[in-house]
C-alpha cells in the first residue's frame, strides 16, 4: 500500500471515533477553533507529499514552535546551549514551577515552557530583530513567505499568561534570563502564536529527517545536532506522556496545545496531524491514534 492509501485509511478509521477531549480554553482565542477539525499530511525525503482532511488549513502551532526556536538557538550557540537548559524529561506539567526551584533555574529541557523561555532569551540576545529574523527562518524552512504570527492569539495568551510571567521572572531570579523578562515573554508568546498547516509543518520539519539538511541541500544543523534534537523530541516532546508515545508510536516529535503534532522518521518522512481536542495531559487521542496506526501499517517506527 502507498503512503496516500494508508493515510486515507487511517483518517477514515479515526475520524469518527468518540473523542471526549477538550479544547485548550486557557488561551481564550484557542477556544474559538472548531473541535471537529482533523487533518493529516506526510512529506517524504524522496519528495512525495500526501494529505487528507483539513491539512491545508493553518492552526496555532503553539509548543511545536519550541523545536524551531531550539534549532535556531542551537545553530547559533552550539553546545553552550546545554549550560543553560537540560536534556532530561521533566515528569511534571509543561508549565510547572516547582521543579525549577530544586534545579536552581535550569529548566529540565527546552520543550517545557521554562526551557523555551531560556531559548527565547538566547534568541533575543543574538538576533538583530528577533521577531522578524525568527519568522524569516521558519518561512524559509516551510518554503512559504505567508507563514506568520497571529497577533490575536499572542495578545489573548498575554492577557492571561500569569503563570508564564511567573516562570520567566523565577528563572531570572536564578540569573538564567539575560534580558528583561517582559521582552523575553513578548517574544515567547509570539513564538507560540505562529500558525501553520499540517502541510507546512511537515515540510518545515523535513530537515530533521534528512541529517539536518533541507531537500534543497541547505545545511540547517549538523548531523550530530540533528540527532540530539530528535533524541530530545523522543524523550521530552509529548508533555508528560513521552514514554507512552514512544511505546505506542515510536517516533520523535512534538505536540502543541493548538491540537497539532509533528513526528519525524529519520531518513524517511515527517508527518503532521491536527485534531484540537486535548486529553488531560494536553495530547490528543486522535493524534496519537493516527500515528500509532500509521506506524503499525507502514512498519516504520524507529524501534
Ligand atoms: N503558549 C502555550 C503556553 O505557554 C504553549 C503550550 C503548549 O503548546 O504546550 O502555555
PDB file of C-alpha atoms and ligand atoms in Angstrom:
ATOM      1  CA  UNK A   1       0.000   0.000   0.000  1.00  0.00           C
ATOM      2  CA  UNK A   2       1.173   3.560  -0.725  1.00  0.00           C
ATOM      3  CA  UNK A   3       1.507   6.234   1.983  1.00  0.00           C
ATOM      4  CA  UNK A   4      -1.514   8.012   0.448  1.00  0.00           C
ATOM      5  CA  UNK A   5      -3.668   4.867   0.718  1.00  0.00           C
ATOM      6  CA  UNK A   6      -2.516   4.308   4.276  1.00  0.00           C
ATOM      7  CA  UNK A   7      -3.221   7.844   5.493  1.00  0.00           C
ATOM      8  CA  UNK A   8      -6.641   7.731   3.754  1.00  0.00           C
ATOM      9  CA  UNK A   9      -7.426   4.507   5.571  1.00  0.00           C
ATOM     10  CA  UNK A  10      -6.152   5.753   8.933  1.00  0.00           C
ATOM     11  CA  UNK A  11      -8.031   9.051   8.542  1.00  0.00           C
ATOM     12  CA  UNK A  12     -11.326   7.239   7.965  1.00  0.00           C
ATOM     13  CA  UNK A  13     -10.681   4.746  10.787  1.00  0.00           C
ATOM     14  CA  UNK A  14     -10.048   7.525  13.309  1.00  0.00           C
ATOM     15  CA  UNK A  15     -12.266  10.388  12.076  1.00  0.00           C
ATOM     16  CA  UNK A  16     -15.498   9.400  13.807  1.00  0.00           C
ATOM     17  CA  UNK A  17     -14.039   7.961  16.979  1.00  0.00           C
ATOM     18  CA  UNK A  18     -15.831   9.318  20.034  1.00  0.00           C
ATOM     19  CA  UNK A  19     -13.244  11.784  21.314  1.00  0.00           C
ATOM     20  CA  UNK A  20     -14.057  13.240  24.730  1.00  0.00           C
ATOM     21  CA  UNK A  21     -11.076  15.589  24.733  1.00  0.00           C
ATOM     22  CA  UNK A  22     -11.446  19.333  25.279  1.00  0.00           C
ATOM     23  CA  UNK A  23     -10.090  22.421  23.535  1.00  0.00           C
ATOM     24  CA  UNK A  24      -7.274  24.349  25.230  1.00  0.00           C
ATOM     25  CA  UNK A  25      -9.599  27.031  26.578  1.00  0.00           C
ATOM     26  CA  UNK A  26      -6.976  28.509  28.932  1.00  0.00           C
ATOM     27  CA  UNK A  27      -5.926  30.611  25.934  1.00  0.00           C
ATOM     28  CA  UNK A  28      -9.295  32.230  25.089  1.00  0.00           C
ATOM     29  CA  UNK A  29      -8.578  32.585  21.381  1.00  0.00           C
ATOM     30  CA  UNK A  30      -7.902  28.822  21.032  1.00  0.00           C
ATOM     31  CA  UNK A  31     -11.401  28.079  22.344  1.00  0.00           C
ATOM     32  CA  UNK A  32     -12.830  29.507  19.114  1.00  0.00           C
ATOM     33  CA  UNK A  33     -11.450  26.713  16.913  1.00  0.00           C
ATOM     34  CA  UNK A  34     -13.877  24.056  15.644  1.00  0.00           C
ATOM     35  CA  UNK A  35     -13.164  20.866  17.650  1.00  0.00           C
ATOM     36  CA  UNK A  36     -14.017  18.724  14.610  1.00  0.00           C
ATOM     37  CA  UNK A  37     -11.007  19.881  12.598  1.00  0.00           C
ATOM     38  CA  UNK A  38      -8.894  16.965  11.508  1.00  0.00           C
ATOM     39  CA  UNK A  39      -6.055  16.829   9.017  1.00  0.00           C
ATOM     40  CA  UNK A  40      -3.000  14.710   8.227  1.00  0.00           C
ATOM     41  CA  UNK A  41      -0.057  15.424   5.957  1.00  0.00           C
ATOM     42  CA  UNK A  42       3.121  13.495   5.234  1.00  0.00           C
ATOM     43  CA  UNK A  43       6.232  14.759   3.411  1.00  0.00           C
ATOM     44  CA  UNK A  44       8.928  12.274   2.471  1.00  0.00           C
ATOM     45  CA  UNK A  45      12.642  12.760   1.897  1.00  0.00           C
ATOM     46  CA  UNK A  46      12.028  11.202  -1.527  1.00  0.00           C
ATOM     47  CA  UNK A  47       9.914  14.332  -2.249  1.00  0.00           C
ATOM     48  CA  UNK A  48       6.423  12.859  -2.045  1.00  0.00           C
ATOM     49  CA  UNK A  49       3.566  14.677  -0.357  1.00  0.00           C
ATOM     50  CA  UNK A  50       0.215  13.292   0.720  1.00  0.00           C
ATOM     51  CA  UNK A  51      -2.545  14.937   2.704  1.00  0.00           C
ATOM     52  CA  UNK A  52      -6.124  14.323   3.757  1.00  0.00           C
ATOM     53  CA  UNK A  53      -8.824  16.286   5.618  1.00  0.00           C
ATOM     54  CA  UNK A  54      -8.040  19.812   6.849  1.00  0.00           C
ATOM     55  CA  UNK A  55      -4.341  19.505   6.051  1.00  0.00           C
ATOM     56  CA  UNK A  56      -4.112  22.850   4.238  1.00  0.00           C
ATOM     57  CA  UNK A  57      -5.766  24.910   6.978  1.00  0.00           C
ATOM     58  CA  UNK A  58      -3.495  26.841   9.331  1.00  0.00           C
ATOM     59  CA  UNK A  59      -3.791  26.406  13.103  1.00  0.00           C
ATOM     60  CA  UNK A  60      -1.901  27.635  16.143  1.00  0.00           C
ATOM     61  CA  UNK A  61       1.228  25.501  16.376  1.00  0.00           C
ATOM     62  CA  UNK A  62       1.909  26.612  19.999  1.00  0.00           C
ATOM     63  CA  UNK A  63       4.665  24.481  21.559  1.00  0.00           C
ATOM     64  CA  UNK A  64       5.666  22.905  18.260  1.00  0.00           C
ATOM     65  CA  UNK A  65       7.491  26.177  17.572  1.00  0.00           C
ATOM     66  CA  UNK A  66       9.776  25.383  20.532  1.00  0.00           C
ATOM     67  CA  UNK A  67      11.599  22.878  18.314  1.00  0.00           C
ATOM     68  CA  UNK A  68      12.241  25.514  15.653  1.00  0.00           C
ATOM     69  CA  UNK A  69      13.362  28.037  18.282  1.00  0.00           C
ATOM     70  CA  UNK A  70      15.740  25.434  19.738  1.00  0.00           C
ATOM     71  CA  UNK A  71      17.054  24.693  16.240  1.00  0.00           C
ATOM     72  CA  UNK A  72      17.964  28.327  15.610  1.00  0.00           C
ATOM     73  CA  UNK A  73      19.445  28.833  19.085  1.00  0.00           C
ATOM     74  CA  UNK A  74      21.472  25.593  18.777  1.00  0.00           C
ATOM     75  CA  UNK A  75      22.781  26.718  15.396  1.00  0.00           C
ATOM     76  CA  UNK A  76      23.939  29.987  16.973  1.00  0.00           C
ATOM     77  CA  UNK A  77      25.247  28.846  20.397  1.00  0.00           C
ATOM     78  CA  UNK A  78      26.272  25.258  19.616  1.00  0.00           C
ATOM     79  CA  UNK A  79      26.801  23.062  22.696  1.00  0.00           C
ATOM     80  CA  UNK A  80      27.000  26.087  25.017  1.00  0.00           C
ATOM     81  CA  UNK A  81      23.239  25.975  24.978  1.00  0.00           C
ATOM     82  CA  UNK A  82      23.270  22.978  27.355  1.00  0.00           C
ATOM     83  CA  UNK A  83      24.814  25.062  30.128  1.00  0.00           C
ATOM     84  CA  UNK A  84      21.502  26.878  30.400  1.00  0.00           C
ATOM     85  CA  UNK A  85      18.910  24.201  29.702  1.00  0.00           C
ATOM     86  CA  UNK A  86      18.811  20.486  30.496  1.00  0.00           C
ATOM     87  CA  UNK A  87      18.171  17.395  28.395  1.00  0.00           C
ATOM     88  CA  UNK A  88      16.042  15.252  30.706  1.00  0.00           C
ATOM     89  CA  UNK A  89      12.298  14.583  30.613  1.00  0.00           C
ATOM     90  CA  UNK A  90      10.625  16.652  33.300  1.00  0.00           C
ATOM     91  CA  UNK A  91       7.979  14.248  34.609  1.00  0.00           C
ATOM     92  CA  UNK A  92       5.924  17.315  35.531  1.00  0.00           C
ATOM     93  CA  UNK A  93       3.462  19.518  33.652  1.00  0.00           C
ATOM     94  CA  UNK A  94       4.848  21.703  30.850  1.00  0.00           C
ATOM     95  CA  UNK A  95       4.196  24.874  32.846  1.00  0.00           C
ATOM     96  CA  UNK A  96       5.289  23.619  36.271  1.00  0.00           C
ATOM     97  CA  UNK A  97       7.096  25.960  38.668  1.00  0.00           C
ATOM     98  CA  UNK A  98       8.119  23.526  41.394  1.00  0.00           C
ATOM     99  CA  UNK A  99      10.952  21.723  39.639  1.00  0.00           C
ATOM    100  CA  UNK A 100      12.736  24.981  38.795  1.00  0.00           C
ATOM    101  CA  UNK A 101      13.339  25.701  42.453  1.00  0.00           C
ATOM    102  CA  UNK A 102      15.126  22.390  43.014  1.00  0.00           C
ATOM    103  CA  UNK A 103      17.008  22.712  39.715  1.00  0.00           C
ATOM    104  CA  UNK A 104      18.164  26.289  40.529  1.00  0.00           C
ATOM    105  CA  UNK A 105      16.603  27.894  37.487  1.00  0.00           C
ATOM    106  CA  UNK A 106      17.999  25.454  34.881  1.00  0.00           C
ATOM    107  CA  UNK A 107      14.885  24.093  33.137  1.00  0.00           C
ATOM    108  CA  UNK A 108      14.839  20.326  32.637  1.00  0.00           C
ATOM    109  CA  UNK A 109      14.578  20.540  28.839  1.00  0.00           C
ATOM    110  CA  UNK A 110      13.926  23.042  26.033  1.00  0.00           C
ATOM    111  CA  UNK A 111      10.349  21.861  25.396  1.00  0.00           C
ATOM    112  CA  UNK A 112       8.758  22.748  28.711  1.00  0.00           C
ATOM    113  CA  UNK A 113       7.747  26.411  28.920  1.00  0.00           C
ATOM    114  CA  UNK A 114      10.627  27.337  31.225  1.00  0.00           C
ATOM    115  CA  UNK A 115      13.164  25.813  28.818  1.00  0.00           C
ATOM    116  CA  UNK A 116      11.608  27.521  25.825  1.00  0.00           C
ATOM    117  CA  UNK A 117      11.857  30.850  27.657  1.00  0.00           C
ATOM    118  CA  UNK A 118      15.598  30.366  28.142  1.00  0.00           C
ATOM    119  CA  UNK A 119      15.857  29.577  24.420  1.00  0.00           C
ATOM    120  CA  UNK A 120      13.771  32.683  23.626  1.00  0.00           C
ATOM    121  CA  UNK A 121      16.165  34.702  25.799  1.00  0.00           C
ATOM    122  CA  UNK A 122      19.148  33.383  23.805  1.00  0.00           C
ATOM    123  CA  UNK A 123      17.448  34.374  20.556  1.00  0.00           C
ATOM    124  CA  UNK A 124      16.568  37.844  21.898  1.00  0.00           C
ATOM    125  CA  UNK A 125      20.265  38.313  22.724  1.00  0.00           C
ATOM    126  CA  UNK A 126      21.638  37.036  19.438  1.00  0.00           C
ATOM    127  CA  UNK A 127      19.154  38.058  16.740  1.00  0.00           C
ATOM    128  CA  UNK A 128      19.198  41.629  15.466  1.00  0.00           C
ATOM    129  CA  UNK A 129      15.439  41.739  15.133  1.00  0.00           C
ATOM    130  CA  UNK A 130      14.199  38.604  16.945  1.00  0.00           C
ATOM    131  CA  UNK A 131      10.594  38.502  15.707  1.00  0.00           C
ATOM    132  CA  UNK A 132      11.463  39.344  12.121  1.00  0.00           C
ATOM    133  CA  UNK A 133      14.510  37.091  11.946  1.00  0.00           C
ATOM    134  CA  UNK A 134      12.772  34.125  13.552  1.00  0.00           C
ATOM    135  CA  UNK A 135       9.746  34.190  11.276  1.00  0.00           C
ATOM    136  CA  UNK A 136      12.074  34.549   8.274  1.00  0.00           C
ATOM    137  CA  UNK A 137      13.830  31.364   9.433  1.00  0.00           C
ATOM    138  CA  UNK A 138      10.513  29.480   9.752  1.00  0.00           C
ATOM    139  CA  UNK A 139       9.278  30.770   6.381  1.00  0.00           C
ATOM    140  CA  UNK A 140      12.492  29.567   4.773  1.00  0.00           C
ATOM    141  CA  UNK A 141      12.024  26.067   6.235  1.00  0.00           C
ATOM    142  CA  UNK A 142       8.363  25.917   5.196  1.00  0.00           C
ATOM    143  CA  UNK A 143       9.071  27.440   1.761  1.00  0.00           C
ATOM    144  CA  UNK A 144       6.231  29.812   2.371  1.00  0.00           C
ATOM    145  CA  UNK A 145       6.517  33.552   2.898  1.00  0.00           C
ATOM    146  CA  UNK A 146       2.970  33.832   4.256  1.00  0.00           C
ATOM    147  CA  UNK A 147       3.568  31.802   7.426  1.00  0.00           C
ATOM    148  CA  UNK A 148       3.137  34.288  10.279  1.00  0.00           C
ATOM    149  CA  UNK A 149       2.461  35.044  13.931  1.00  0.00           C
ATOM    150  CA  UNK A 150      -1.188  35.504  14.871  1.00  0.00           C
ATOM    151  CA  UNK A 151      -1.293  38.690  16.926  1.00  0.00           C
ATOM    152  CA  UNK A 152      -4.798  37.949  18.228  1.00  0.00           C
ATOM    153  CA  UNK A 153      -3.651  34.624  19.681  1.00  0.00           C
ATOM    154  CA  UNK A 154      -0.476  36.181  21.132  1.00  0.00           C
ATOM    155  CA  UNK A 155      -2.480  39.012  22.733  1.00  0.00           C
ATOM    156  CA  UNK A 156      -5.049  36.536  24.034  1.00  0.00           C
ATOM    157  CA  UNK A 157      -2.364  34.457  25.733  1.00  0.00           C
ATOM    158  CA  UNK A 158      -0.609  37.553  27.070  1.00  0.00           C
ATOM    159  CA  UNK A 159      -3.846  38.717  28.675  1.00  0.00           C
ATOM    160  CA  UNK A 160      -3.991  35.565  30.837  1.00  0.00           C
ATOM    161  CA  UNK A 161      -0.350  34.406  30.892  1.00  0.00           C
ATOM    162  CA  UNK A 162       0.247  34.904  34.625  1.00  0.00           C
ATOM    163  CA  UNK A 163       1.918  31.531  35.103  1.00  0.00           C
ATOM    164  CA  UNK A 164       4.332  32.103  32.232  1.00  0.00           C
ATOM    165  CA  UNK A 165       5.124  35.554  33.641  1.00  0.00           C
ATOM    166  CA  UNK A 166       5.864  33.895  36.985  1.00  0.00           C
ATOM    167  CA  UNK A 167       8.083  31.258  35.330  1.00  0.00           C
ATOM    168  CA  UNK A 168      10.149  33.796  33.429  1.00  0.00           C
ATOM    169  CA  UNK A 169      10.672  36.011  36.477  1.00  0.00           C
ATOM    170  CA  UNK A 170      11.533  32.988  38.582  1.00  0.00           C
ATOM    171  CA  UNK A 171      14.243  31.905  36.113  1.00  0.00           C
ATOM    172  CA  UNK A 172      15.536  35.490  36.035  1.00  0.00           C
ATOM    173  CA  UNK A 173      15.934  35.329  39.819  1.00  0.00           C
ATOM    174  CA  UNK A 174      18.439  32.487  39.238  1.00  0.00           C
ATOM    175  CA  UNK A 175      20.274  34.614  36.633  1.00  0.00           C
ATOM    176  CA  UNK A 176      19.329  32.308  33.778  1.00  0.00           C
ATOM    177  CA  UNK A 177      17.489  35.013  31.787  1.00  0.00           C
ATOM    178  CA  UNK A 178      19.781  37.768  30.495  1.00  0.00           C
ATOM    179  CA  UNK A 179      17.210  40.140  29.041  1.00  0.00           C
ATOM    180  CA  UNK A 180      14.245  41.944  30.531  1.00  0.00           C
ATOM    181  CA  UNK A 181      11.616  39.229  31.300  1.00  0.00           C
ATOM    182  CA  UNK A 182       8.900  41.339  29.635  1.00  0.00           C
ATOM    183  CA  UNK A 183      10.878  41.355  26.363  1.00  0.00           C
ATOM    184  CA  UNK A 184      11.509  37.611  26.554  1.00  0.00           C
ATOM    185  CA  UNK A 185       7.853  36.873  27.318  1.00  0.00           C
ATOM    186  CA  UNK A 186       6.643  39.079  24.493  1.00  0.00           C
ATOM    187  CA  UNK A 187       8.830  37.092  22.081  1.00  0.00           C
ATOM    188  CA  UNK A 188       7.813  33.769  23.690  1.00  0.00           C
ATOM    189  CA  UNK A 189       4.075  34.474  23.266  1.00  0.00           C
ATOM    190  CA  UNK A 190       4.642  35.429  19.649  1.00  0.00           C
ATOM    191  CA  UNK A 191       6.597  32.210  19.017  1.00  0.00           C
ATOM    192  CA  UNK A 192       3.666  30.190  20.343  1.00  0.00           C
ATOM    193  CA  UNK A 193       1.182  32.080  18.159  1.00  0.00           C
ATOM    194  CA  UNK A 194       2.688  31.015  14.822  1.00  0.00           C
ATOM    195  CA  UNK A 195       0.137  29.425  12.513  1.00  0.00           C
ATOM    196  CA  UNK A 196       0.931  26.686  10.031  1.00  0.00           C
ATOM    197  CA  UNK A 197      -0.966  23.953   8.242  1.00  0.00           C
ATOM    198  CA  UNK A 198      -0.129  20.244   8.524  1.00  0.00           C
ATOM    199  CA  UNK A 199       1.393  20.516   5.070  1.00  0.00           C
ATOM    200  CA  UNK A 200       3.627  23.453   6.012  1.00  0.00           C
ATOM    201  CA  UNK A 201       4.636  21.826   9.288  1.00  0.00           C
ATOM    202  CA  UNK A 202       5.643  18.562   7.722  1.00  0.00           C
ATOM    203  CA  UNK A 203       7.669  20.441   5.084  1.00  0.00           C
ATOM    204  CA  UNK A 204       9.343  22.695   7.627  1.00  0.00           C
ATOM    205  CA  UNK A 205      10.484  19.740   9.759  1.00  0.00           C
ATOM    206  CA  UNK A 206      11.896  17.675   6.886  1.00  0.00           C
ATOM    207  CA  UNK A 207      15.475  18.753   7.659  1.00  0.00           C
ATOM    208  CA  UNK A 208      15.205  16.689  10.872  1.00  0.00           C
ATOM    209  CA  UNK A 209      14.527  13.602   8.752  1.00  0.00           C
ATOM    210  CA  UNK A 210      17.380  14.476   6.398  1.00  0.00           C
ATOM    211  CA  UNK A 211      20.513  14.755   8.588  1.00  0.00           C
ATOM    212  CA  UNK A 212      19.947  18.464   9.206  1.00  0.00           C
ATOM    213  CA  UNK A 213      19.689  19.471   5.530  1.00  0.00           C
ATOM    214  CA  UNK A 214      16.678  20.782   3.653  1.00  0.00           C
ATOM    215  CA  UNK A 215      15.825  18.875   0.495  1.00  0.00           C
ATOM    216  CA  UNK A 216      17.461  21.738  -1.436  1.00  0.00           C
ATOM    217  CA  UNK A 217      20.709  20.974   0.370  1.00  0.00           C
ATOM    218  CA  UNK A 218      20.825  23.912   2.819  1.00  0.00           C
ATOM    219  CA  UNK A 219      22.565  22.762   5.994  1.00  0.00           C
ATOM    220  CA  UNK A 220      20.410  23.873   8.940  1.00  0.00           C
ATOM    221  CA  UNK A 221      22.109  21.752  11.623  1.00  0.00           C
ATOM    222  CA  UNK A 222      24.986  19.282  11.641  1.00  0.00           C
ATOM    223  CA  UNK A 223      24.241  15.582  11.629  1.00  0.00           C
ATOM    224  CA  UNK A 224      25.150  15.325  15.334  1.00  0.00           C
ATOM    225  CA  UNK A 225      22.957  18.291  16.303  1.00  0.00           C
ATOM    226  CA  UNK A 226      20.055  16.799  14.348  1.00  0.00           C
ATOM    227  CA  UNK A 227      20.431  13.503  16.185  1.00  0.00           C
ATOM    228  CA  UNK A 228      20.259  15.383  19.500  1.00  0.00           C
ATOM    229  CA  UNK A 229      17.141  17.360  18.627  1.00  0.00           C
ATOM    230  CA  UNK A 230      15.439  14.152  17.519  1.00  0.00           C
ATOM    231  CA  UNK A 231      16.518  12.457  20.748  1.00  0.00           C
ATOM    232  CA  UNK A 232      15.070  15.307  22.793  1.00  0.00           C
ATOM    233  CA  UNK A 233      11.807  15.174  20.857  1.00  0.00           C
ATOM    234  CA  UNK A 234      11.621  11.445  21.545  1.00  0.00           C
ATOM    235  CA  UNK A 235      12.170  11.794  25.287  1.00  0.00           C
ATOM    236  CA  UNK A 236      10.560  15.175  26.016  1.00  0.00           C
ATOM    237  CA  UNK A 237       8.299  16.080  23.074  1.00  0.00           C
ATOM    238  CA  UNK A 238       4.904  14.963  24.322  1.00  0.00           C
ATOM    239  CA  UNK A 239       4.396  16.561  27.699  1.00  0.00           C
ATOM    240  CA  UNK A 240       4.169  14.035  30.477  1.00  0.00           C
ATOM    241  CA  UNK A 241       3.306  11.236  28.023  1.00  0.00           C
ATOM    242  CA  UNK A 242       6.563  10.950  26.102  1.00  0.00           C
ATOM    243  CA  UNK A 243       7.019   7.402  27.380  1.00  0.00           C
ATOM    244  CA  UNK A 244       3.564   6.387  26.262  1.00  0.00           C
ATOM    245  CA  UNK A 245       4.129   7.994  22.867  1.00  0.00           C
ATOM    246  CA  UNK A 246       7.407   6.108  22.393  1.00  0.00           C
ATOM    247  CA  UNK A 247       5.627   2.917  23.467  1.00  0.00           C
ATOM    248  CA  UNK A 248       2.692   3.322  21.094  1.00  0.00           C
ATOM    249  CA  UNK A 249       4.137   5.237  18.136  1.00  0.00           C
ATOM    250  CA  UNK A 250       7.925   5.080  18.316  1.00  0.00           C
ATOM    251  CA  UNK A 251       8.805   8.311  16.531  1.00  0.00           C
ATOM    252  CA  UNK A 252      10.398  11.523  17.811  1.00  0.00           C
ATOM    253  CA  UNK A 253       8.128  14.540  17.607  1.00  0.00           C
ATOM    254  CA  UNK A 254       6.408  17.414  19.346  1.00  0.00           C
ATOM    255  CA  UNK A 255       2.830  18.306  20.145  1.00  0.00           C
ATOM    256  CA  UNK A 256       1.192  21.644  20.965  1.00  0.00           C
ATOM    257  CA  UNK A 257      -1.959  22.749  22.770  1.00  0.00           C
ATOM    258  CA  UNK A 258      -3.339  24.089  19.473  1.00  0.00           C
ATOM    259  CA  UNK A 259      -4.022  20.444  18.544  1.00  0.00           C
ATOM    260  CA  UNK A 260      -1.063  19.882  16.255  1.00  0.00           C
ATOM    261  CA  UNK A 261       1.603  17.211  16.367  1.00  0.00           C
ATOM    262  CA  UNK A 262       4.662  16.626  14.225  1.00  0.00           C
ATOM    263  CA  UNK A 263       6.530  13.333  14.130  1.00  0.00           C
ATOM    264  CA  UNK A 264       9.780  12.589  12.347  1.00  0.00           C
ATOM    265  CA  UNK A 265      11.106   9.345  10.907  1.00  0.00           C
ATOM    266  CA  UNK A 266      14.842   9.977  10.390  1.00  0.00           C
ATOM    267  CA  UNK A 267      15.770   9.217   6.746  1.00  0.00           C
ATOM    268  CA  UNK A 268      12.162   8.673   5.684  1.00  0.00           C
ATOM    269  CA  UNK A 269       9.430  11.236   6.393  1.00  0.00           C
ATOM    270  CA  UNK A 270       7.736  13.789   8.604  1.00  0.00           C
ATOM    271  CA  UNK A 271       4.039  13.548   9.406  1.00  0.00           C
ATOM    272  CA  UNK A 272       1.801  16.248  10.903  1.00  0.00           C
ATOM    273  CA  UNK A 273      -1.664  15.720  12.390  1.00  0.00           C
ATOM    274  CA  UNK A 274      -4.155  18.331  13.617  1.00  0.00           C
ATOM    275  CA  UNK A 275      -7.050  17.496  15.932  1.00  0.00           C
ATOM    276  CA  UNK A 276      -7.787  20.179  18.575  1.00  0.00           C
ATOM    277  CA  UNK A 277      -9.416  18.107  21.331  1.00  0.00           C
ATOM    278  CA  UNK A 278      -6.842  17.509  24.089  1.00  0.00           C
ATOM    279  CA  UNK A 279      -6.737  14.862  26.790  1.00  0.00           C
ATOM    280  CA  UNK A 280      -5.943  15.608  30.442  1.00  0.00           C
ATOM    281  CA  UNK A 281      -2.209  15.607  29.643  1.00  0.00           C
ATOM    282  CA  UNK A 282      -2.604  18.003  26.711  1.00  0.00           C
ATOM    283  CA  UNK A 283      -2.077  15.422  24.000  1.00  0.00           C
ATOM    284  CA  UNK A 284      -4.965  14.289  21.859  1.00  0.00           C
ATOM    285  CA  UNK A 285      -6.419  10.877  21.478  1.00  0.00           C
ATOM    286  CA  UNK A 286      -6.944  11.173  17.737  1.00  0.00           C
ATOM    287  CA  UNK A 287      -3.471  12.499  17.002  1.00  0.00           C
ATOM    288  CA  UNK A 288      -1.789   9.650  18.847  1.00  0.00           C
ATOM    289  CA  UNK A 289      -4.185   7.084  17.396  1.00  0.00           C
ATOM    290  CA  UNK A 290      -3.426   8.254  13.838  1.00  0.00           C
ATOM    291  CA  UNK A 291       0.297   7.987  14.364  1.00  0.00           C
ATOM    292  CA  UNK A 292       0.047   4.646  16.121  1.00  0.00           C
ATOM    293  CA  UNK A 293      -1.988   3.162  13.267  1.00  0.00           C
ATOM    294  CA  UNK A 294       0.246   4.779  10.667  1.00  0.00           C
ATOM    295  CA  UNK A 295       3.489   3.393  12.108  1.00  0.00           C
ATOM    296  CA  UNK A 296       1.935  -0.056  12.548  1.00  0.00           C
ATOM    297  CA  UNK A 297       0.602  -0.204   8.983  1.00  0.00           C
ATOM    298  CA  UNK A 298       3.803   1.146   7.428  1.00  0.00           C
ATOM    299  CA  UNK A 299       6.077  -0.720   9.866  1.00  0.00           C
ATOM    300  CA  UNK A 300       8.113   2.451  10.203  1.00  0.00           C
ATOM    301  CA  UNK A 301       8.594   3.038  13.927  1.00  0.00           C
ATOM    302  CA  UNK A 302      12.263   3.748  14.688  1.00  0.00           C
ATOM    303  CA  UNK A 303      12.351   0.863  17.154  1.00  0.00           C
TER     304      UNK A 303
HETATM  305  N1  LIG B   1       1.702  29.016  24.632  1.00  0.00           N
HETATM  306  C1  LIG B   1       1.436  27.865  25.395  1.00  0.00           C
HETATM  307  C2  LIG B   1       1.789  28.077  26.865  1.00  0.00           C
HETATM  308  O1  LIG B   1       2.782  28.657  27.165  1.00  0.00           O
HETATM  309  C3  LIG B   1       2.185  26.702  24.805  1.00  0.00           C
HETATM  310  C4  LIG B   1       1.784  25.426  25.443  1.00  0.00           C
HETATM  311  C5  LIG B   1       1.940  24.213  24.569  1.00  0.00           C
HETATM  312  O2  LIG B   1       1.583  24.178  23.397  1.00  0.00           O
HETATM  313  O3  LIG B   1       2.448  23.250  25.137  1.00  0.00           O
HETATM  314  O4  LIG B   1       1.071  27.710  27.731  1.00  0.00           O
END
